[in-house]
CSV table of C-alpha atoms in Angstrom, one decimal:
chain,number,residue,atom,x,y,z
A,1,UNK,CA,21.8,-14.0,7.7
A,2,UNK,CA,25.2,-15.6,7.9
A,3,UNK,CA,28.0,-15.7,5.3
A,4,UNK,CA,26.8,-19.1,4.2
A,5,UNK,CA,23.0,-18.8,4.2
A,6,UNK,CA,19.8,-16.9,4.7
A,7,UNK,CA,17.5,-18.8,7.0
A,8,UNK,CA,13.8,-18.0,7.8
A,9,UNK,CA,12.1,-19.6,10.8
A,10,UNK,CA,8.5,-19.2,11.7
A,11,UNK,CA,5.7,-21.2,13.3
A,12,UNK,CA,3.3,-20.3,10.5
A,13,UNK,CA,3.1,-19.8,6.7
A,14,UNK,CA,2.0,-16.2,7.4
A,15,UNK,CA,5.0,-15.5,9.5
A,16,UNK,CA,7.3,-16.9,6.9
A,17,UNK,CA,5.5,-14.8,4.3
A,18,UNK,CA,6.2,-11.6,6.3
A,19,UNK,CA,9.9,-12.6,6.8
A,20,UNK,CA,10.2,-12.9,3.0
A,21,UNK,CA,8.9,-9.3,2.8
A,22,UNK,CA,11.6,-8.2,5.1
A,23,UNK,CA,14.2,-10.0,3.0
A,24,UNK,CA,12.8,-8.4,-0.2
A,25,UNK,CA,13.1,-4.9,1.5
A,26,UNK,CA,16.7,-5.7,2.4
A,27,UNK,CA,17.5,-6.8,-1.1
A,28,UNK,CA,15.9,-3.6,-2.5
A,29,UNK,CA,18.8,-1.7,-0.9
A,30,UNK,CA,21.4,-3.9,-2.5
A,31,UNK,CA,20.3,-6.7,-4.9
A,32,UNK,CA,23.5,-8.7,-4.5
A,33,UNK,CA,24.4,-8.5,-0.8
A,34,UNK,CA,22.6,-8.5,2.5
A,35,UNK,CA,24.5,-7.6,5.7
A,36,UNK,CA,24.9,-10.5,8.2
A,37,UNK,CA,22.4,-10.1,11.0
A,38,UNK,CA,19.7,-11.7,13.0
A,39,UNK,CA,16.2,-10.3,13.0
A,40,UNK,CA,13.5,-11.4,15.4
A,41,UNK,CA,10.2,-9.7,14.4
A,42,UNK,CA,6.5,-9.7,15.2
A,43,UNK,CA,3.8,-7.1,14.8
A,44,UNK,CA,2.7,-4.9,17.7
A,45,UNK,CA,-0.9,-4.8,16.4
A,46,UNK,CA,-2.8,-7.7,15.1
A,47,UNK,CA,-5.0,-5.7,12.7
A,48,UNK,CA,-3.2,-3.7,10.1
A,49,UNK,CA,-5.6,-2.5,7.4
A,50,UNK,CA,-6.1,-0.1,4.5
A,51,UNK,CA,-9.4,1.4,3.5
A,52,UNK,CA,-9.8,2.5,-0.2
A,53,UNK,CA,-12.7,4.6,-1.4
A,54,UNK,CA,-13.9,3.1,-4.7
A,55,UNK,CA,-17.3,4.9,-4.7
A,56,UNK,CA,-16.7,8.6,-5.1
A,57,UNK,CA,-15.6,9.3,-8.7
A,58,UNK,CA,-12.9,6.7,-9.3
A,59,UNK,CA,-13.3,2.9,-9.5
A,60,UNK,CA,-10.0,1.0,-9.8
A,61,UNK,CA,-9.8,-1.9,-12.3
A,62,UNK,CA,-9.4,-5.4,-10.9
A,63,UNK,CA,-5.7,-5.3,-11.9
A,64,UNK,CA,-5.2,-2.1,-9.9
A,65,UNK,CA,-6.9,-3.6,-6.9
A,66,UNK,CA,-4.7,-6.7,-7.1
A,67,UNK,CA,-1.6,-4.4,-7.4
A,68,UNK,CA,-2.8,-2.6,-4.3
A,69,UNK,CA,-3.0,-6.0,-2.5
A,70,UNK,CA,0.6,-6.7,-3.6
A,71,UNK,CA,1.8,-3.4,-2.2
A,72,UNK,CA,-0.1,-4.0,1.1
A,73,UNK,CA,1.5,-7.4,1.4
A,74,UNK,CA,4.9,-6.0,0.9
A,75,UNK,CA,4.3,-3.8,4.0
A,76,UNK,CA,2.8,-6.7,6.0
A,77,UNK,CA,-0.8,-5.5,6.1
A,78,UNK,CA,-3.5,-8.0,6.6
A,79,UNK,CA,-6.9,-6.4,5.9
A,80,UNK,CA,-8.3,-4.4,2.9
A,81,UNK,CA,-11.7,-2.7,2.8
A,82,UNK,CA,-13.3,-1.1,-0.2
A,83,UNK,CA,-15.8,1.6,0.5
A,84,UNK,CA,-19.0,0.8,-1.4
A,85,UNK,CA,-22.2,2.8,-1.9
A,86,UNK,CA,-23.6,2.3,-5.4
A,87,UNK,CA,-20.6,0.8,-7.1
A,88,UNK,CA,-21.5,-2.9,-6.9
A,89,UNK,CA,-23.8,-5.1,-8.9
A,90,UNK,CA,-26.7,-4.3,-6.6
A,91,UNK,CA,-30.1,-4.8,-8.2
A,92,UNK,CA,-31.3,-1.6,-6.4
A,93,UNK,CA,-28.6,0.5,-8.2
A,94,UNK,CA,-29.2,-0.8,-11.7
A,95,UNK,CA,-30.5,2.6,-12.8
A,96,UNK,CA,-27.1,4.3,-12.3
A,97,UNK,CA,-24.6,1.5,-13.1
A,98,UNK,CA,-23.6,2.7,-16.5
A,99,UNK,CA,-23.5,6.3,-15.6
A,100,UNK,CA,-21.4,6.0,-12.5
A,101,UNK,CA,-19.6,2.6,-13.0
A,102,UNK,CA,-19.5,-0.4,-10.8
A,103,UNK,CA,-17.5,-3.5,-9.7
A,104,UNK,CA,-19.0,-6.8,-10.7
A,105,UNK,CA,-19.6,-9.8,-8.4
A,106,UNK,CA,-17.0,-11.8,-10.2
A,107,UNK,CA,-14.4,-9.0,-9.8
A,108,UNK,CA,-15.0,-9.0,-6.0
A,109,UNK,CA,-14.8,-12.8,-5.9
A,110,UNK,CA,-11.6,-12.8,-7.8
A,111,UNK,CA,-10.1,-10.0,-5.6
A,112,UNK,CA,-11.2,-11.9,-2.5
A,113,UNK,CA,-9.4,-15.1,-3.8
A,114,UNK,CA,-6.3,-13.1,-4.7
A,115,UNK,CA,-6.1,-11.3,-1.3
A,116,UNK,CA,-6.1,-14.7,0.4
A,117,UNK,CA,-2.9,-15.6,-1.3
A,118,UNK,CA,-1.3,-12.5,0.3
A,119,UNK,CA,-2.7,-13.3,3.8
A,120,UNK,CA,-5.1,-10.3,3.4
A,121,UNK,CA,-8.7,-10.4,4.5
A,122,UNK,CA,-11.0,-8.5,2.1
A,123,UNK,CA,-13.6,-7.2,4.4
A,124,UNK,CA,-17.0,-6.0,3.0
A,125,UNK,CA,-17.8,-2.4,3.7
A,126,UNK,CA,-21.2,-1.2,2.5
A,127,UNK,CA,-23.2,2.0,3.4
A,128,UNK,CA,-26.4,0.8,5.0
A,129,UNK,CA,-27.8,3.8,6.8
A,130,UNK,CA,-26.3,7.1,5.7
A,131,UNK,CA,-24.5,7.8,2.4
A,132,UNK,CA,-27.3,6.4,0.3
A,133,UNK,CA,-27.6,9.5,-1.9
A,134,UNK,CA,-28.0,7.9,-5.3
A,135,UNK,CA,-30.5,5.3,-4.0
A,136,UNK,CA,-32.6,7.8,-2.3
A,137,UNK,CA,-32.5,10.3,-5.2
A,138,UNK,CA,-34.2,7.7,-7.4
A,139,UNK,CA,-37.9,8.0,-7.8
A,140,UNK,CA,-38.4,4.4,-6.8
A,141,UNK,CA,-36.8,4.8,-3.4
A,142,UNK,CA,-37.2,8.5,-2.7
A,143,UNK,CA,-40.0,7.8,-0.3
A,144,UNK,CA,-37.6,5.9,2.0
A,145,UNK,CA,-35.4,9.0,2.5
A,146,UNK,CA,-35.4,11.0,5.8
A,147,UNK,CA,-35.8,14.0,3.5
A,148,UNK,CA,-38.1,12.7,0.7
A,149,UNK,CA,-38.8,16.2,-0.7
A,150,UNK,CA,-35.3,17.6,-0.6
A,151,UNK,CA,-34.1,19.4,-3.8
A,152,UNK,CA,-30.4,19.6,-4.4
A,153,UNK,CA,-28.8,23.0,-4.8
A,154,UNK,CA,-25.1,22.3,-5.4
A,155,UNK,CA,-23.0,19.9,-7.4
A,156,UNK,CA,-24.0,16.3,-6.7
A,157,UNK,CA,-20.5,15.4,-5.5
A,158,UNK,CA,-21.1,17.8,-2.6
A,159,UNK,CA,-24.8,16.9,-2.2
A,160,UNK,CA,-24.0,13.2,-1.8
A,161,UNK,CA,-21.7,13.9,1.0
A,162,UNK,CA,-24.4,15.7,3.0
A,163,UNK,CA,-28.0,14.4,2.3
A,164,UNK,CA,-28.2,10.7,2.1
A,165,UNK,CA,-29.9,9.1,5.2
A,166,UNK,CA,-32.6,6.4,4.9
A,167,UNK,CA,-35.7,6.6,7.1
A,168,UNK,CA,-35.1,3.9,9.7
A,169,UNK,CA,-38.8,3.6,10.9
A,170,UNK,CA,-40.0,2.1,7.6
A,171,UNK,CA,-40.1,-1.7,7.3
A,172,UNK,CA,-39.4,-1.3,3.6
A,173,UNK,CA,-36.1,0.5,4.5
A,174,UNK,CA,-34.9,-2.5,6.4
A,175,UNK,CA,-35.9,-4.8,3.6
A,176,UNK,CA,-33.7,-2.8,1.1
A,177,UNK,CA,-30.8,-2.9,3.6
A,178,UNK,CA,-31.1,-6.7,4.0
A,179,UNK,CA,-31.1,-7.1,0.2
A,180,UNK,CA,-27.9,-5.1,-0.1
A,181,UNK,CA,-26.3,-7.3,2.6
A,182,UNK,CA,-27.4,-10.5,1.1
A,183,UNK,CA,-26.1,-9.6,-2.4
A,184,UNK,CA,-22.7,-8.6,-1.1
A,185,UNK,CA,-22.4,-11.7,1.1
A,186,UNK,CA,-22.7,-13.8,-2.1
A,187,UNK,CA,-19.1,-12.7,-3.0
A,188,UNK,CA,-17.5,-12.4,0.5
A,189,UNK,CA,-15.7,-15.0,2.5
A,190,UNK,CA,-14.6,-12.7,5.4
A,191,UNK,CA,-15.9,-13.3,8.9
A,192,UNK,CA,-16.3,-9.5,9.2
A,193,UNK,CA,-18.8,-7.0,7.7
A,194,UNK,CA,-18.4,-3.3,8.0
A,195,UNK,CA,-21.9,-1.8,8.1
A,196,UNK,CA,-20.6,1.8,8.1
A,197,UNK,CA,-23.6,3.7,9.5
A,198,UNK,CA,-21.7,6.9,9.8
A,199,UNK,CA,-22.6,10.6,9.2
A,200,UNK,CA,-26.4,10.2,9.4
A,201,UNK,CA,-26.7,13.9,9.1
A,202,UNK,CA,-30.3,14.1,8.1
A,203,UNK,CA,-31.7,11.7,10.8
A,204,UNK,CA,-34.5,13.3,12.8
A,205,UNK,CA,-34.6,16.4,10.7
A,206,UNK,CA,-37.3,15.4,8.2
A,207,UNK,CA,-39.7,12.5,8.3
A,208,UNK,CA,-38.7,11.8,11.9
A,209,UNK,CA,-38.4,15.4,13.1
A,210,UNK,CA,-38.9,15.8,16.9
A,211,UNK,CA,-37.9,12.2,17.7
A,212,UNK,CA,-35.0,11.1,19.8
A,213,UNK,CA,-32.1,10.9,17.3
A,214,UNK,CA,-30.1,8.5,19.4
A,215,UNK,CA,-33.0,6.0,19.7
A,216,UNK,CA,-33.8,6.3,16.0
A,217,UNK,CA,-30.2,5.5,15.2
A,218,UNK,CA,-29.5,2.7,17.7
A,219,UNK,CA,-32.8,0.9,17.1
A,220,UNK,CA,-32.0,0.6,13.4
A,221,UNK,CA,-28.4,-0.3,13.8
A,222,UNK,CA,-29.3,-3.1,16.3
A,223,UNK,CA,-31.6,-4.6,13.6
A,224,UNK,CA,-28.7,-4.6,11.1
A,225,UNK,CA,-26.3,-6.0,13.6
A,226,UNK,CA,-28.7,-8.8,14.6
A,227,UNK,CA,-29.3,-9.7,11.0
A,228,UNK,CA,-25.6,-10.1,10.3
A,229,UNK,CA,-25.0,-12.0,13.6
A,230,UNK,CA,-27.6,-14.4,12.4
A,231,UNK,CA,-25.5,-14.8,9.2
A,232,UNK,CA,-22.5,-15.6,11.4
A,233,UNK,CA,-20.6,-12.3,10.8
A,234,UNK,CA,-18.7,-10.1,13.2
A,235,UNK,CA,-19.8,-6.5,12.7
A,236,UNK,CA,-17.6,-3.5,12.3
A,237,UNK,CA,-19.0,0.1,12.2
A,238,UNK,CA,-17.8,3.6,12.2
A,239,UNK,CA,-17.9,5.2,15.7
A,240,UNK,CA,-18.9,8.8,15.1
A,241,UNK,CA,-22.6,8.6,15.9
A,242,UNK,CA,-22.0,6.3,18.9
A,243,UNK,CA,-19.7,8.9,20.4
A,244,UNK,CA,-22.5,11.5,20.0
A,245,UNK,CA,-24.9,9.2,22.0
A,246,UNK,CA,-22.8,7.3,24.5
A,247,UNK,CA,-25.8,6.6,26.7
A,248,UNK,CA,-26.9,4.0,24.1
A,249,UNK,CA,-23.6,2.2,23.7
A,250,UNK,CA,-24.4,-0.5,26.2
A,251,UNK,CA,-27.6,-1.4,24.2
A,252,UNK,CA,-25.6,-2.6,21.2
A,253,UNK,CA,-24.9,-6.4,21.0
A,254,UNK,CA,-21.6,-7.7,22.2
A,255,UNK,CA,-18.8,-8.3,19.7
A,256,UNK,CA,-19.2,-5.2,17.6
A,257,UNK,CA,-15.9,-3.6,16.6
A,258,UNK,CA,-15.9,0.2,16.6
A,259,UNK,CA,-14.0,1.9,13.8
A,260,UNK,CA,-13.0,5.1,15.6
A,261,UNK,CA,-11.9,7.7,13.1
A,262,UNK,CA,-10.4,11.2,13.1
A,263,UNK,CA,-8.4,13.1,10.6
A,264,UNK,CA,-7.0,16.2,12.3
A,265,UNK,CA,-3.2,16.8,12.4
A,266,UNK,CA,-3.4,17.0,16.2
A,267,UNK,CA,-6.3,14.8,17.1
A,268,UNK,CA,-7.9,14.9,20.6
A,269,UNK,CA,-7.3,11.8,22.6
A,270,UNK,CA,-10.6,11.8,24.5
A,271,UNK,CA,-12.8,10.0,21.9
A,272,UNK,CA,-10.4,7.0,21.8
A,273,UNK,CA,-10.1,6.9,25.5
A,274,UNK,CA,-13.9,6.8,25.9
A,275,UNK,CA,-14.4,3.8,23.7
A,276,UNK,CA,-11.6,2.0,25.5
A,277,UNK,CA,-13.2,2.8,28.9
A,278,UNK,CA,-16.5,1.4,27.6
A,279,UNK,CA,-14.8,-2.0,27.3
A,280,UNK,CA,-15.6,-2.3,23.6
A,281,UNK,CA,-13.1,-3.3,21.0
A,282,UNK,CA,-11.9,-0.6,18.7
A,283,UNK,CA,-9.8,-0.1,15.6
A,284,UNK,CA,-8.3,3.4,15.2
A,285,UNK,CA,-8.8,5.0,11.7
A,286,UNK,CA,-6.5,7.8,10.6
A,287,UNK,CA,-6.3,9.0,7.0
A,288,UNK,CA,-3.9,9.8,4.2
A,289,UNK,CA,-5.5,13.3,3.8
A,290,UNK,CA,-5.4,12.9,0.0
A,291,UNK,CA,-9.1,13.8,-0.5
A,292,UNK,CA,-10.0,16.9,-2.5
A,293,UNK,CA,-6.4,17.1,-3.7
A,294,UNK,CA,-4.0,15.6,-6.2
A,295,UNK,CA,-1.6,14.3,-3.5
A,296,UNK,CA,-1.6,13.3,0.1
A,297,UNK,CA,-1.2,16.1,2.7
A,298,UNK,CA,2.1,14.8,4.3
A,299,UNK,CA,2.1,17.4,7.1
A,300,UNK,CA,-1.4,16.5,8.2
A,301,UNK,CA,-1.2,12.8,7.7
A,302,UNK,CA,2.1,12.3,9.6
A,303,UNK,CA,0.7,14.0,12.7
A,304,UNK,CA,-2.7,12.3,12.3
A,305,UNK,CA,-1.5,8.7,11.7
A,306,UNK,CA,1.3,8.9,14.3
A,307,UNK,CA,-1.0,10.2,17.0
A,308,UNK,CA,-3.8,7.7,16.4
A,309,UNK,CA,-1.2,4.9,16.3
A,310,UNK,CA,0.1,6.1,19.6
A,311,UNK,CA,-3.4,6.2,21.1
A,312,UNK,CA,-4.1,2.7,19.7
A,313,UNK,CA,-1.1,1.3,21.4
A,314,UNK,CA,-1.9,3.1,24.6
A,315,UNK,CA,-5.5,1.9,24.8
A,316,UNK,CA,-4.9,-1.6,23.5
A,317,UNK,CA,-6.8,-1.2,20.2
A,318,UNK,CA,-7.0,-4.1,17.9
A,319,UNK,CA,-5.1,-2.2,15.3
A,320,UNK,CA,-5.2,0.5,12.6
A,321,UNK,CA,-7.4,0.9,9.6
A,322,UNK,CA,-5.8,3.7,7.5
A,323,UNK,CA,-8.3,5.4,5.3
A,324,UNK,CA,-7.9,6.8,1.8
A,325,UNK,CA,-11.1,8.7,0.9
A,326,UNK,CA,-12.1,10.1,-2.4
A,327,UNK,CA,-14.5,13.0,-1.6
A,328,UNK,CA,-15.7,15.1,-4.5
A,329,UNK,CA,-14.5,13.1,-7.5
A,330,UNK,CA,-11.4,11.3,-6.1
A,331,UNK,CA,-8.9,13.3,-8.1
A,332,UNK,CA,-5.7,11.8,-6.6
A,333,UNK,CA,-4.0,8.8,-8.1
A,334,UNK,CA,-3.5,5.9,-5.8
A,335,UNK,CA,0.3,6.2,-6.1
A,336,UNK,CA,0.1,9.7,-4.6
A,337,UNK,CA,-1.4,8.3,-1.3
A,338,UNK,CA,0.9,5.4,-0.7
A,339,UNK,CA,3.3,7.1,1.7
A,340,UNK,CA,0.5,7.5,4.2
A,341,UNK,CA,-0.4,3.8,3.7
A,342,UNK,CA,3.3,2.8,4.4
A,343,UNK,CA,3.5,5.0,7.5
A,344,UNK,CA,0.3,3.5,8.9
A,345,UNK,CA,1.6,0.0,8.2
A,346,UNK,CA,4.9,0.7,9.9
A,347,UNK,CA,3.3,2.2,13.0
A,348,UNK,CA,0.9,-0.7,13.3
A,349,UNK,CA,3.8,-3.2,13.0
A,350,UNK,CA,6.2,-1.3,15.3
A,351,UNK,CA,5.2,1.4,17.8
A,352,UNK,CA,8.9,2.6,17.7
A,353,UNK,CA,8.4,4.0,14.2
A,354,UNK,CA,9.0,7.7,13.8
A,355,UNK,CA,7.9,9.8,10.9
A,356,UNK,CA,11.1,11.8,10.4
A,357,UNK,CA,13.3,12.7,7.4
A,358,UNK,CA,15.1,9.4,7.6
A,359,UNK,CA,11.9,7.4,7.5
A,360,UNK,CA,10.6,9.5,4.6
A,361,UNK,CA,13.7,8.8,2.6
A,362,UNK,CA,13.6,5.1,3.3
A,363,UNK,CA,9.9,4.9,2.5
A,364,UNK,CA,10.4,6.9,-0.7
A,365,UNK,CA,13.2,4.5,-1.8
A,366,UNK,CA,10.9,1.5,-1.3
A,367,UNK,CA,7.9,3.1,-2.9
A,368,UNK,CA,9.4,5.1,-5.8
A,369,UNK,CA,12.9,3.9,-6.3
A,370,UNK,CA,14.4,7.3,-5.1
A,371,UNK,CA,14.8,8.9,-1.8
A,372,UNK,CA,13.3,12.3,-2.5
A,373,UNK,CA,9.6,11.9,-3.7
A,374,UNK,CA,8.1,11.9,-0.3
A,375,UNK,CA,10.0,15.0,0.7
A,376,UNK,CA,8.7,16.7,-2.4
A,377,UNK,CA,5.1,15.7,-1.5
A,378,UNK,CA,5.7,17.2,1.9
A,379,UNK,CA,6.7,20.5,0.3
A,380,UNK,CA,3.5,20.4,-1.7
A,381,UNK,CA,1.5,20.4,1.5
A,382,UNK,CA,2.2,24.1,1.7
A,383,UNK,CA,0.0,24.9,-1.3
A,384,UNK,CA,-3.1,23.0,-0.1
A,385,UNK,CA,-4.7,26.2,1.4
A,386,UNK,CA,-4.7,27.9,-2.0
A,387,UNK,CA,-5.4,24.9,-4.2
A,388,UNK,CA,-9.1,24.8,-3.4
A,389,UNK,CA,-11.0,22.0,-5.2
A,390,UNK,CA,-14.3,23.0,-3.7
A,391,UNK,CA,-14.1,26.3,-5.5
A,392,UNK,CA,-13.3,24.6,-8.8
A,393,UNK,CA,-16.2,22.2,-8.4
A,394,UNK,CA,-19.0,24.7,-7.8
A,395,UNK,CA,-17.5,28.1,-7.1
A,396,UNK,CA,-18.3,28.2,-3.4
A,397,UNK,CA,-15.6,28.5,-0.7
A,398,UNK,CA,-14.8,30.5,2.4
A,399,UNK,CA,-11.1,30.6,1.7
A,400,UNK,CA,-9.6,34.0,0.9
A,401,UNK,CA,-6.2,33.9,-0.9
A,402,UNK,CA,-4.2,36.9,-2.0
A,403,UNK,CA,-2.5,37.3,-5.4
A,404,UNK,CA,0.9,37.2,-3.6
A,405,UNK,CA,0.0,33.9,-2.0
A,406,UNK,CA,-1.1,32.5,-5.3
A,407,UNK,CA,2.3,33.6,-6.8
A,408,UNK,CA,4.1,31.8,-4.0
A,409,UNK,CA,2.1,28.7,-4.6
A,410,UNK,CA,2.8,28.8,-8.3
A,411,UNK,CA,6.5,29.1,-7.7
A,412,UNK,CA,6.5,26.2,-5.3
A,413,UNK,CA,4.6,24.1,-7.8
A,414,UNK,CA,7.2,24.9,-10.5
A,415,UNK,CA,10.1,24.1,-8.2
A,416,UNK,CA,8.6,20.8,-7.2
A,417,UNK,CA,7.8,19.9,-10.8
A,418,UNK,CA,11.5,20.5,-11.9
A,419,UNK,CA,12.7,18.3,-9.0
A,420,UNK,CA,10.4,15.4,-9.9
A,421,UNK,CA,11.3,15.6,-13.6
A,422,UNK,CA,15.0,15.1,-12.6
A,423,UNK,CA,14.3,12.1,-10.4
A,424,UNK,CA,14.6,8.5,-11.5
A,425,UNK,CA,11.5,6.4,-10.7
A,426,UNK,CA,11.2,2.6,-10.5
A,427,UNK,CA,8.0,2.9,-12.7
A,428,UNK,CA,7.7,5.5,-15.4
A,429,UNK,CA,3.9,5.5,-15.0
A,430,UNK,CA,4.3,6.6,-11.3
A,431,UNK,CA,6.6,9.5,-12.5
A,432,UNK,CA,4.0,10.5,-15.0
A,433,UNK,CA,1.4,10.5,-12.2
A,434,UNK,CA,3.5,12.6,-10.0
A,435,UNK,CA,4.1,15.2,-12.8
A,436,UNK,CA,0.4,15.2,-13.6
A,437,UNK,CA,-0.4,15.8,-9.9
A,438,UNK,CA,1.8,18.8,-9.6
A,439,UNK,CA,0.7,20.3,-12.9
A,440,UNK,CA,-2.9,19.6,-11.7
A,441,UNK,CA,-2.2,21.8,-8.7
A,442,UNK,CA,-1.0,24.5,-11.0
A,443,UNK,CA,-4.2,24.2,-13.0
A,444,UNK,CA,-6.2,24.3,-9.9
A,445,UNK,CA,-4.4,27.4,-8.7
A,446,UNK,CA,-5.1,29.1,-12.0
A,447,UNK,CA,-8.8,28.3,-11.8
A,448,UNK,CA,-9.1,29.4,-8.2
A,449,UNK,CA,-7.3,32.7,-8.9
A,450,UNK,CA,-9.7,33.2,-11.8
A,451,UNK,CA,-12.7,32.5,-9.6
A,452,UNK,CA,-11.3,35.2,-7.1
A,453,UNK,CA,-11.1,37.7,-9.9
A,454,UNK,CA,-7.3,37.6,-10.2
A,455,UNK,CA,-5.3,37.3,-13.4
A,456,UNK,CA,-2.5,35.0,-12.0
A,457,UNK,CA,-2.0,32.0,-14.2
A,458,UNK,CA,0.4,29.1,-14.5
A,459,UNK,CA,2.4,27.7,-17.4
A,460,UNK,CA,0.6,24.4,-17.7
A,461,UNK,CA,-1.8,24.0,-20.7
A,462,UNK,CA,-5.0,22.9,-19.2
A,463,UNK,CA,-6.3,21.1,-22.3
A,464,UNK,CA,-3.0,19.2,-22.6
A,465,UNK,CA,-3.1,18.4,-18.9
A,466,UNK,CA,-6.6,17.1,-19.2
A,467,UNK,CA,-5.6,14.7,-22.0
A,468,UNK,CA,-2.7,13.3,-20.0
A,469,UNK,CA,-4.9,13.1,-16.9
A,470,UNK,CA,-7.5,11.2,-18.8
A,471,UNK,CA,-4.9,8.8,-20.2
A,472,UNK,CA,-3.5,8.1,-16.7
A,473,UNK,CA,-6.9,7.7,-15.2
A,474,UNK,CA,-7.9,5.0,-17.7
A,475,UNK,CA,-4.7,3.0,-17.2
A,476,UNK,CA,-5.6,2.2,-13.6
A,477,UNK,CA,-9.3,2.8,-13.4
A,478,UNK,CA,-12.7,2.3,-15.0
A,479,UNK,CA,-14.2,5.4,-16.8
A,480,UNK,CA,-16.6,5.8,-13.8
A,481,UNK,CA,-17.0,9.6,-13.3
A,482,UNK,CA,-14.0,10.8,-15.4
A,483,UNK,CA,-16.3,12.6,-17.8
A,484,UNK,CA,-17.9,14.6,-14.9
A,485,UNK,CA,-14.5,15.6,-13.6
A,486,UNK,CA,-13.5,16.8,-17.1
A,487,UNK,CA,-16.8,18.7,-17.4
A,488,UNK,CA,-16.1,20.4,-14.0
A,489,UNK,CA,-12.8,21.7,-15.2
A,490,UNK,CA,-13.8,22.6,-18.7
A,491,UNK,CA,-16.6,24.9,-17.6
A,492,UNK,CA,-13.9,27.3,-16.4
A,493,UNK,CA,-12.1,27.4,-19.8
């Protein structure tokens, strides 16, 4: 940038595109002037991804997903994955499409095309071993389950997180998995395919009780990988089960990329070191900690994302895939998880990034048009222990919260709400979503206190809040499981 001109030089269109994002960020601080300077820039990590759960409760519209791609491009991210169980136009899931919602083949094709214009690779991510709850609960496919006679006892949002593993010894099981792969490949142009294969909790506990769980797992996974290799795809998969059975890791075909996840505030380094020492390529996967809540847990995500990024740089990982899960109904709006996405993008681009108050203010300005929203979200982290969504969903929880602690949480909610109302936002819709999230916490605290036999209550009208929440949901998302979320809350009224 000189007094006479602004000049961009790059050896590729993609590099020039990222330089334009830098310029847009500079102009966002002052739309008329940019300080004279010279910036030489390149990413520290080649893979800079975001992972959005579109399965558990909330299915974004195509326009919302395109908007997410726009936001990712602004922060120079280059890979998007959508977590898919039943929410695609699979023949096998036709029985639950209308009840739970789904994305059409044409919507995925259009999103794939759109992402390409932003230099983003839309990578398929489909559950192909565990997390097949709705498929295996259907009478037509129940016999393929590791637990074919299992009877649910809790709300299905919790059940589908726990009991969902297919029986890998049946040839029919593999036929179903191949069918899911083939149908999704019809709409994907990526060279990658994430087969998931995580959290196979039931494996070896039912139909295959007494058998070697490691062998059961790896024999089936190898068949899936081989099938995709024959299709010319590079396979990604979650690394949790691999780490439980390291003796089998050498038996997997070469070229598989392990998605090594962990969501603790202070994650142990050992699991990332182990994969690096095995010689296998890995991508480290932190999280926004927005699940089971109305906003991201800033205290947890800052520690988690920063630590995994540091481990990734240390052990020469291919990059970061920052996850935004939607366990138990996906109650948070997408806008209330974007700070974690920005932090992950920044750390993947530059290992010198530090998640401090200055970074929060700058990120807040870029995201929201004010410098304070992220700091308020950080304040709200303090009430997460009392705002217990599990207790609201089905009344079961081990948390014990005193009346005094509920009062403190209510006070914090009210203080944060007043701060947000006074702020100017770039988008009025995002301000409404922030207000709804804080009022949602107040509602949740009221219901949790009631479940604990306490009479503490907030000022928010729950019926009025539900109407606004429903309106906001339908602006950005398909109906999907909104009615179930409303039913969960209304049962307490």
